[in-house]
mmCIF file of C-alpha atoms in Angstrom:
data_model
loop_
_atom_site.group_PDB
_atom_site.id
_atom_site.type_symbol
_atom_site.label_atom_id
_atom_site.label_comp_id
_atom_site.label_asym_id
_atom_site.label_seq_id
_atom_site.Cartn_x
_atom_site.Cartn_y
_atom_site.Cartn_z
ATOM 1 C CA MET A 4 4.962 30.867 -2.776
ATOM 2 C CA GLU A 5 6.351 30.680 0.763
ATOM 3 C CA ARG A 6 4.245 33.721 1.659
ATOM 4 C CA LEU A 7 1.108 32.018 0.319
ATOM 5 C CA LYS A 8 1.934 28.816 2.198
ATOM 6 C CA SER A 9 2.080 30.752 5.455
ATOM 7 C CA GLU A 10 -1.128 32.732 4.801
ATOM 8 C CA GLU A 11 -4.268 31.015 6.100
ATOM 9 C CA ASP A 12 -7.318 31.212 3.872
ATOM 10 C CA GLN A 13 -10.022 32.832 5.970
ATOM 11 C CA ASP A 14 -12.599 33.314 3.210
ATOM 12 C CA ALA A 15 -16.227 32.673 4.046
ATOM 13 C CA GLY A 16 -18.654 30.416 2.189
ATOM 14 C CA LEU A 17 -17.829 26.893 1.046
ATOM 15 C CA SER A 18 -14.136 27.356 1.809
ATOM 16 C CA SER A 19 -14.938 28.170 5.429
ATOM 17 C CA LEU A 20 -17.279 25.175 5.667
ATOM 18 C CA LEU A 21 -14.588 22.772 4.458
ATOM 19 C CA ALA A 22 -11.951 24.367 6.669
ATOM 20 C CA SER A 23 -14.186 23.916 9.701
ATOM 21 C CA PHE A 24 -13.546 20.170 9.448
ATOM 22 C CA LEU A 25 -9.856 20.817 10.143
ATOM 23 C CA THR A 26 -10.857 22.900 13.148
ATOM 24 C CA PHE A 27 -13.020 20.001 14.331
ATOM 25 C CA LEU A 28 -10.012 17.662 14.066
ATOM 26 C CA ASP A 29 -7.719 20.140 15.793
ATOM 27 C CA PRO A 30 -9.550 22.718 17.933
ATOM 28 C CA SER A 31 -6.269 24.601 18.497
ATOM 29 C CA GLY A 32 -6.408 25.697 14.854
ATOM 30 C CA THR A 33 -2.782 24.740 14.143
ATOM 31 C CA VAL A 34 -3.617 22.215 11.408
ATOM 32 C CA ARG A 35 -5.956 24.653 9.684
ATOM 33 C CA ARG A 36 -3.412 27.498 9.781
ATOM 34 C CA ARG A 37 -0.652 25.367 8.300
ATOM 35 C CA LEU A 38 -2.638 23.369 5.728
ATOM 36 C CA TRP A 39 -5.606 25.537 4.684
ATOM 37 C CA THR A 40 -3.583 28.244 2.943
ATOM 38 C CA ARG A 41 -3.830 30.450 -0.113
ATOM 39 C CA ALA A 42 -1.088 28.445 -1.817
ATOM 40 C CA ASP A 43 -3.675 25.821 -2.801
ATOM 41 C CA TYR A 44 -5.797 27.517 -5.481
ATOM 42 C CA MET A 45 -9.503 26.996 -4.647
ATOM 43 C CA HIS A 46 -8.222 24.170 -2.400
ATOM 44 C CA ILE A 47 -8.327 21.831 -5.373
ATOM 45 C CA HIS A 48 -5.352 19.862 -4.078
ATOM 46 C CA ALA A 49 -6.845 19.409 -0.600
ATOM 47 C CA VAL A 50 -10.309 18.396 -1.802
ATOM 48 C CA THR A 51 -9.151 15.951 -4.495
ATOM 49 C CA GLY A 52 -6.561 14.492 -2.124
ATOM 50 C CA ALA A 53 -9.209 13.870 0.520
ATOM 51 C CA TYR A 54 -11.447 12.231 -2.083
ATOM 52 C CA PHE A 55 -8.666 10.055 -3.511
ATOM 53 C CA LEU A 56 -7.150 8.902 -0.224
ATOM 54 C CA PHE A 57 -9.954 9.014 2.318
ATOM 55 C CA LEU A 58 -12.502 7.410 0.020
ATOM 56 C CA GLY A 59 -10.100 5.357 -2.088
ATOM 57 C CA ILE A 60 -8.227 3.578 0.697
ATOM 58 C CA PRO A 61 -11.402 2.525 2.595
ATOM 59 C CA TRP A 62 -12.924 1.369 -0.726
ATOM 60 C CA LEU A 63 -9.892 -0.812 -1.463
ATOM 61 C CA LEU A 64 -9.808 -2.295 2.044
ATOM 62 C CA TRP A 65 -13.570 -2.924 2.074
ATOM 63 C CA SER A 66 -13.379 -4.541 -1.381
ATOM 64 C CA HIS A 67 -10.820 -7.026 -0.094
ATOM 65 C CA VAL A 68 -12.900 -7.822 2.999
ATOM 66 C CA ALA A 69 -16.200 -8.179 1.102
ATOM 67 C CA ASN A 70 -14.671 -10.323 -1.632
ATOM 68 C CA ALA A 71 -12.957 -12.604 0.860
ATOM 69 C CA PHE A 72 -16.435 -13.674 1.983
ATOM 70 C CA ASP A 73 -17.911 -13.962 -1.509
ATOM 71 C CA THR A 74 -15.536 -14.574 -4.422
ATOM 72 C CA SER A 75 -18.440 -15.190 -6.812
ATOM 73 C CA VAL A 76 -18.696 -11.416 -7.348
ATOM 74 C CA PRO A 77 -15.286 -10.210 -8.600
ATOM 75 C CA MET A 78 -13.868 -6.957 -7.309
ATOM 76 C CA GLN A 79 -14.469 -4.120 -9.714
ATOM 77 C CA THR A 80 -11.728 -2.564 -11.791
ATOM 78 C CA SER A 81 -14.094 -0.353 -13.778
ATOM 79 C CA SER A 82 -17.066 1.736 -12.630
ATOM 80 C CA PRO A 83 -18.080 5.411 -12.544
ATOM 81 C CA PHE A 84 -16.788 5.637 -8.969
ATOM 82 C CA LEU A 85 -13.406 4.117 -9.856
ATOM 83 C CA THR A 86 -13.096 6.421 -12.861
ATOM 84 C CA SER A 87 -13.798 9.381 -10.571
ATOM 85 C CA LEU A 88 -11.171 8.024 -8.174
ATOM 86 C CA LEU A 89 -8.518 7.911 -10.904
ATOM 87 C CA LEU A 90 -9.451 11.417 -12.068
ATOM 88 C CA ALA A 91 -9.338 12.767 -8.512
ATOM 89 C CA GLY A 92 -5.892 11.209 -8.044
ATOM 90 C CA LEU A 93 -4.679 12.764 -11.295
ATOM 91 C CA ILE A 94 -6.010 16.241 -10.468
ATOM 92 C CA ASN A 95 -4.566 15.960 -6.976
ATOM 93 C CA ALA A 96 -1.141 15.062 -8.368
ATOM 94 C CA LEU A 97 -1.119 17.822 -10.998
ATOM 95 C CA SER A 98 -2.439 20.504 -8.636
ATOM 96 C CA ALA A 99 0.592 19.938 -6.396
ATOM 97 C CA VAL A 100 2.998 21.231 -9.057
ATOM 98 C CA PRO A 101 2.373 24.990 -8.591
ATOM 99 C CA MET A 102 2.939 24.619 -4.832
ATOM 100 C CA SER A 103 6.154 22.605 -5.258
ATOM 101 C CA LYS A 104 8.499 25.554 -4.827
ATOM 102 C CA PHE A 105 11.009 25.820 -2.017
ATOM 103 C CA SER A 106 14.470 27.304 -2.632
ATOM 104 C CA SER A 107 13.239 28.806 -5.919
ATOM 105 C CA ASN A 108 10.000 30.539 -6.819
ATOM 106 C CA LYS A 109 9.972 29.063 -10.332
ATOM 107 C CA MET A 110 8.184 25.911 -11.443
ATOM 108 C CA PHE A 111 10.416 23.104 -12.734
ATOM 109 C CA ASP A 112 13.606 24.783 -11.528
ATOM 110 C CA MET A 113 15.949 21.775 -11.567
ATOM 111 C CA ARG A 114 18.214 23.435 -8.994
ATOM 112 C CA ASP A 115 15.433 23.186 -6.400
ATOM 113 C CA LEU A 116 15.975 19.557 -5.423
ATOM 114 C CA LYS A 117 13.238 19.485 -2.811
ATOM 115 C CA ALA A 118 10.751 20.794 -5.377
ATOM 116 C CA ASN A 119 11.953 18.126 -7.825
ATOM 117 C CA GLY A 120 11.141 15.508 -5.206
ATOM 118 C CA PHE A 121 7.575 16.761 -4.909
ATOM 119 C CA THR A 122 7.086 17.374 -8.641
ATOM 120 C CA PHE A 123 8.641 14.227 -10.088
ATOM 121 C CA GLY A 124 8.618 11.918 -7.081
ATOM 122 C CA GLY A 125 5.125 12.949 -6.008
ATOM 123 C CA THR A 126 3.214 14.146 -9.057
ATOM 124 C CA GLY A 127 5.182 12.062 -11.567
ATOM 125 C CA LEU A 128 5.136 8.694 -9.831
ATOM 126 C CA THR A 129 1.540 9.020 -8.633
ATOM 127 C CA THR A 130 0.456 9.763 -12.206
ATOM 128 C CA MET A 131 2.538 6.840 -13.488
ATOM 129 C CA CYS A 132 0.736 4.418 -11.174
ATOM 130 C CA LEU A 133 -2.656 5.850 -12.105
ATOM 131 C CA TYR A 134 -1.692 5.097 -15.713
ATOM 132 C CA ILE A 135 -0.873 1.504 -14.723
ATOM 133 C CA ALA A 136 -4.270 1.142 -13.023
ATOM 134 C CA TRP A 137 -6.001 2.620 -16.090
ATOM 135 C CA TRP A 138 -4.187 0.182 -18.392
ATOM 136 C CA PHE A 139 -5.403 -2.842 -16.401
ATOM 137 C CA SER A 140 -8.885 -1.461 -15.660
ATOM 138 C CA GLY A 141 -10.437 -2.637 -18.919
ATOM 139 C CA ASP A 142 -11.188 0.960 -19.929
ATOM 140 C CA TYR A 143 -7.842 1.649 -21.620
ATOM 141 C CA PRO A 144 -8.606 2.726 -25.218
ATOM 142 C CA ASP A 145 -7.093 0.908 -28.193
ATOM 143 C CA PHE A 146 -5.909 4.149 -29.815
ATOM 144 C CA MET A 147 -3.467 4.594 -26.890
ATOM 145 C CA ARG A 148 -1.714 1.245 -27.354
ATOM 146 C CA PRO A 149 0.690 2.404 -30.111
ATOM 147 C CA PHE A 150 2.002 4.992 -27.631
ATOM 148 C CA ASP A 151 2.747 2.483 -24.852
ATOM 149 C CA ILE A 152 6.475 2.295 -25.635
ATOM 150 C CA PRO A 153 7.165 6.079 -25.602
ATOM 151 C CA ILE A 154 4.985 6.380 -22.484
ATOM 152 C CA PHE A 155 7.072 3.665 -20.802
ATOM 153 C CA LEU A 156 10.303 5.436 -21.770
ATOM 154 C CA PHE A 157 8.988 8.687 -20.316
ATOM 155 C CA TRP A 158 8.130 6.993 -17.013
ATOM 156 C CA ALA A 159 11.538 5.295 -17.001
ATOM 157 C CA LEU A 160 13.130 8.749 -17.235
ATOM 158 C CA VAL A 161 10.937 9.999 -14.365
ATOM 159 C CA CYS A 162 11.861 7.008 -12.166
ATOM 160 C CA ALA A 163 15.591 7.320 -12.858
ATOM 161 C CA GLY A 164 15.563 11.102 -12.462
ATOM 162 C CA THR A 165 13.655 10.927 -9.183
ATOM 163 C CA THR A 166 16.089 8.369 -7.775
ATOM 164 C CA ALA A 167 19.084 10.492 -8.773
ATOM 165 C CA ASN A 168 17.458 13.648 -7.361
ATOM 166 C CA TRP A 169 16.804 12.123 -3.907
ATOM 167 C CA GLU A 170 20.330 10.662 -3.784
ATOM 168 C CA ILE A 171 21.929 14.015 -4.688
ATOM 169 C CA MET A 172 19.731 15.775 -2.131
ATOM 170 C CA LEU A 173 20.764 13.273 0.539
ATOM 171 C CA GLN A 174 24.468 13.760 -0.218
ATOM 172 C CA GLN A 175 24.068 17.535 -0.086
ATOM 173 C CA ASN A 176 22.362 17.222 3.312
ATOM 174 C CA PHE A 177 25.282 15.174 4.647
ATOM 175 C CA GLU A 178 27.831 17.637 3.236
ATOM 176 C CA ALA A 179 25.943 20.627 4.649
ATOM 177 C CA ASN A 180 25.785 18.933 8.043
ATOM 178 C CA GLU A 181 29.546 18.439 8.043
ATOM 179 C CA ARG A 182 30.023 22.192 7.550
ATOM 180 C CA ARG A 183 27.689 23.122 10.407
ATOM 181 C CA THR A 184 29.095 24.144 13.755
ATOM 182 C CA ARG A 185 26.050 22.631 15.448
ATOM 183 C CA LYS A 186 25.533 19.348 13.652
ATOM 184 C CA VAL A 187 22.275 17.469 13.186
ATOM 185 C CA PRO A 188 22.308 14.336 15.405
ATOM 186 C CA GLU A 189 23.626 11.202 13.685
ATOM 187 C CA LYS A 190 20.375 9.335 14.415
ATOM 188 C CA GLU A 191 18.357 11.956 12.535
ATOM 189 C CA MET A 192 20.730 11.828 9.568
ATOM 190 C CA ARG A 193 20.393 8.026 9.450
ATOM 191 C CA GLN A 194 16.613 8.349 9.495
ATOM 192 C CA LYS A 195 16.764 10.851 6.641
ATOM 193 C CA ALA A 196 18.974 8.474 4.682
ATOM 194 C CA ILE A 197 16.414 5.680 5.131
ATOM 195 C CA LEU A 198 13.570 8.054 4.246
ATOM 196 C CA TYR A 199 15.179 9.363 1.045
ATOM 197 C CA ARG A 200 16.385 5.972 -0.168
ATOM 198 C CA LEU A 201 13.085 4.270 0.562
ATOM 199 C CA ALA A 202 11.449 7.071 -1.434
ATOM 200 C CA SER A 203 13.842 6.678 -4.360
ATOM 201 C CA TRP A 204 15.597 3.402 -5.203
ATOM 202 C CA PRO A 205 12.500 1.129 -4.942
ATOM 203 C CA ASN A 206 10.881 3.277 -7.648
ATOM 204 C CA LEU A 207 13.145 1.602 -10.207
ATOM 205 C CA THR A 208 11.402 -1.727 -9.568
ATOM 206 C CA GLN A 209 8.244 -0.196 -11.060
ATOM 207 C CA LEU A 210 9.962 -0.401 -14.447
ATOM 208 C CA SER A 211 10.188 -4.199 -14.220
ATOM 209 C CA PHE A 212 6.436 -4.343 -13.721
ATOM 210 C CA MET A 213 5.671 -1.709 -16.364
ATOM 211 C CA TYR A 214 7.867 -3.448 -18.957
ATOM 212 C CA SER A 215 5.014 -5.884 -19.573
ATOM 213 C CA ILE A 216 2.708 -3.081 -20.765
ATOM 214 C CA PRO A 217 4.625 -1.902 -23.865
ATOM 215 C CA PHE A 218 6.637 -5.036 -24.633
ATOM 216 C CA GLY A 219 3.997 -7.630 -23.750
ATOM 217 C CA GLY A 220 0.897 -5.648 -24.500
ATOM 218 C CA LEU A 221 -2.646 -6.886 -24.836
ATOM 219 C CA ALA A 222 -1.517 -10.273 -26.208
ATOM 220 C CA TRP A 223 0.555 -10.855 -23.061
ATOM 221 C CA LEU A 224 -2.351 -9.890 -20.786
ATOM 222 C CA GLN A 225 -4.750 -12.179 -22.652
ATOM 223 C CA GLN A 226 -2.329 -15.110 -22.277
ATOM 224 C CA CYS A 227 -2.066 -14.372 -18.563
ATOM 225 C CA GLU A 228 -5.859 -14.328 -18.232
ATOM 226 C CA ALA A 229 -6.115 -17.623 -20.137
ATOM 227 C CA LEU A 230 -4.046 -19.232 -17.368
ATOM 228 C CA TRP A 231 -5.227 -17.080 -14.451
ATOM 229 C CA PRO A 232 -8.725 -15.704 -15.203
ATOM 230 C CA MET A 233 -8.648 -13.006 -12.513
ATOM 231 C CA GLN A 234 -5.122 -11.781 -13.232
ATOM 232 C CA SER A 235 -6.174 -8.237 -14.164
ATOM 233 C CA THR A 236 -7.506 -7.689 -10.641
ATOM 234 C CA PRO A 237 -4.181 -7.807 -8.727
ATOM 235 C CA MET A 238 -2.537 -5.875 -11.583
ATOM 236 C CA TYR A 239 -5.132 -3.119 -11.257
ATOM 237 C CA HIS A 240 -4.892 -3.146 -7.480
ATOM 238 C CA TYR A 241 -1.111 -2.871 -7.662
ATOM 239 C CA GLY A 242 -1.406 0.233 -9.824
ATOM 240 C CA ILE A 243 -4.059 2.060 -7.827
ATOM 241 C CA ALA A 244 -2.640 1.028 -4.427
ATOM 242 C CA SER A 245 0.808 2.246 -5.528
ATOM 243 C CA ALA A 246 -0.722 5.586 -6.548
ATOM 244 C CA MET A 247 -2.376 5.833 -3.143
ATOM 245 C CA GLY A 248 0.911 4.920 -1.483
ATOM 246 C CA TYR A 249 2.785 7.679 -3.325
ATOM 247 C CA ALA A 250 0.030 10.217 -2.622
ATOM 248 C CA LEU A 251 0.002 9.248 1.051
ATOM 249 C CA SER A 252 3.788 9.522 1.377
ATOM 250 C CA MET A 253 3.838 12.955 -0.298
ATOM 251 C CA PHE A 254 0.988 14.094 1.954
ATOM 252 C CA SER A 255 3.158 13.028 4.868
ATOM 253 C CA GLU A 256 6.095 14.991 3.414
ATOM 254 C CA THR A 257 3.815 18.035 3.254
ATOM 255 C CA LEU A 258 2.798 17.528 6.888
ATOM 256 C CA ARG A 259 6.465 17.337 7.895
ATOM 257 C CA ASP A 260 7.295 20.427 5.835
ATOM 258 C CA ARG A 261 4.497 22.268 7.685
ATOM 259 C CA LYS A 262 5.847 20.887 10.994
ATOM 260 C CA LEU A 263 2.758 18.815 11.745
ATOM 261 C CA VAL A 264 4.498 15.415 11.955
ATOM 262 C CA THR A 265 7.966 14.387 13.058
ATOM 263 C CA LEU A 266 10.636 12.714 10.954
ATOM 264 C CA GLU A 267 9.878 9.385 12.664
ATOM 265 C CA GLN A 268 6.171 9.686 11.899
ATOM 266 C CA ASP A 269 6.934 10.629 8.304
ATOM 267 C CA LEU A 270 9.157 7.564 7.954
ATOM 268 C CA LEU A 271 6.418 5.311 9.384
ATOM 269 C CA ILE A 272 3.842 6.672 6.916
ATOM 270 C CA LEU A 273 6.299 6.193 4.055
ATOM 271 C CA ILE A 274 6.798 2.542 5.067
ATOM 272 C CA ILE A 275 3.004 2.054 5.142
ATOM 273 C CA GLY A 276 2.708 3.594 1.667
ATOM 274 C CA PHE A 277 5.585 1.429 0.432
ATOM 275 C CA CYS A 278 3.982 -1.795 1.706
ATOM 276 C CA PHE A 279 0.378 -0.942 0.794
ATOM 277 C CA PRO A 280 0.383 -2.227 -2.825
ATOM 278 C CA MET A 281 2.210 -5.425 -1.888
ATOM 279 C CA VAL A 282 -0.306 -6.165 0.861
ATOM 280 C CA SER A 283 -3.170 -5.520 -1.582
ATOM 281 C CA VAL A 284 -1.739 -7.953 -4.142
ATOM 282 C CA LEU A 285 -1.045 -10.548 -1.437
ATOM 283 C CA LEU A 286 -4.688 -10.334 -0.350
ATOM 284 C CA ASP A 287 -5.739 -10.895 -3.969
ATOM 285 C CA GLY A 288 -3.582 -14.011 -4.030
ATOM 286 C CA LEU A 289 -5.143 -15.314 -0.822
ATOM 287 C CA THR A 290 -8.650 -14.525 -2.057
ATOM 288 C CA TYR A 291 -8.511 -15.874 -5.599
ATOM 289 C CA GLY A 292 -5.974 -18.667 -5.205
ATOM 290 C CA SER A 293 -5.168 -20.370 -8.507
ATOM 291 C CA ALA A 294 -7.227 -17.821 -10.471
ATOM 292 C CA VAL A 295 -4.356 -15.327 -10.098
ATOM 293 C CA ASN A 296 -0.577 -15.456 -10.017
ATOM 294 C CA ILE A 297 1.362 -13.073 -7.797
ATOM 295 C CA SER A 298 4.832 -14.472 -8.548
ATOM 296 C CA PRO A 299 6.416 -11.948 -10.972
ATOM 297 C CA PRO A 300 8.853 -14.342 -12.696
ATOM 298 C CA GLN A 301 5.886 -16.459 -13.774
ATOM 299 C CA TYR A 302 3.881 -13.710 -15.472
ATOM 300 C CA TRP A 303 6.105 -10.698 -16.250
ATOM 301 C CA ALA A 304 6.918 -10.274 -19.927
ATOM 302 C CA LEU A 305 10.372 -9.210 -18.764
ATOM 303 C CA PHE A 306 11.103 -12.859 -17.959
ATOM 304 C CA GLY A 307 9.976 -14.110 -21.368
ATOM 305 C CA PHE A 308 6.452 -15.065 -20.359
ATOM 306 C CA GLY A 309 3.918 -15.873 -23.051
ATOM 307 C CA HIS A 310 4.508 -14.923 -26.652
ATOM 308 C CA LEU A 311 7.942 -13.521 -25.779
ATOM 309 C CA GLY A 312 9.155 -16.960 -24.690
#
């Protein structure tokens, strides 16, 4: 896989046309050489990632701006475009798995901690948040509802495993640095610690939010909407904005792995991805006022809201 990652795809046709955009962005050709490689089969990951992030993020921002001026037309949570956005995000996440190989050339080799971070922290958590968005979109099918509890337990395992993986990887980095004759500067190690922990421990808070899906269910959501008619909108935005945040942060990790951004830049992008869903929900609260509730203790099933009270 490392050989494929270092081998630029120079095929003609559509591939060359798409790659020319990278050359336009960076005439030196460095970005194209390091990103447009044969590791990405048919460039599915690159194309779906561009669609999901570079159409999805502007759509979300524009939706907030447009709705702030006219709240009579609610922001959409279901449309052919939004369905295509969720599908593009899912394909983008899954297509990253074959490329997530670093110290091992095997998929799902648990000893390859960096690969685990990309596979479970990137693919897993992005997919989890796409599931959340789907659940609140209004398109979630009734036949799936009996499986909400096992699905939640699976995502809980992914969240816990990802957190443990990043923490173990961080400790190994510190131990390896202690054994080096020429040590990595302390400032860089502190930045890595912030980066890894910001990418890991906050993931556990997703479980508090997701708890409402299996253990509150449709009855809980309907009670929320009886009190706050637009409540599904910030819930949906939280899910899809979180998915975009995870996808953006893993894209940044890829850029750092290919030596296209620095550790400081990677950390900044991670912070943006971390804050993105919270900003989106806050904007919903400012836009819709009393028609939504963005205070978790007042609507989460975890706190005994609704029929669990």
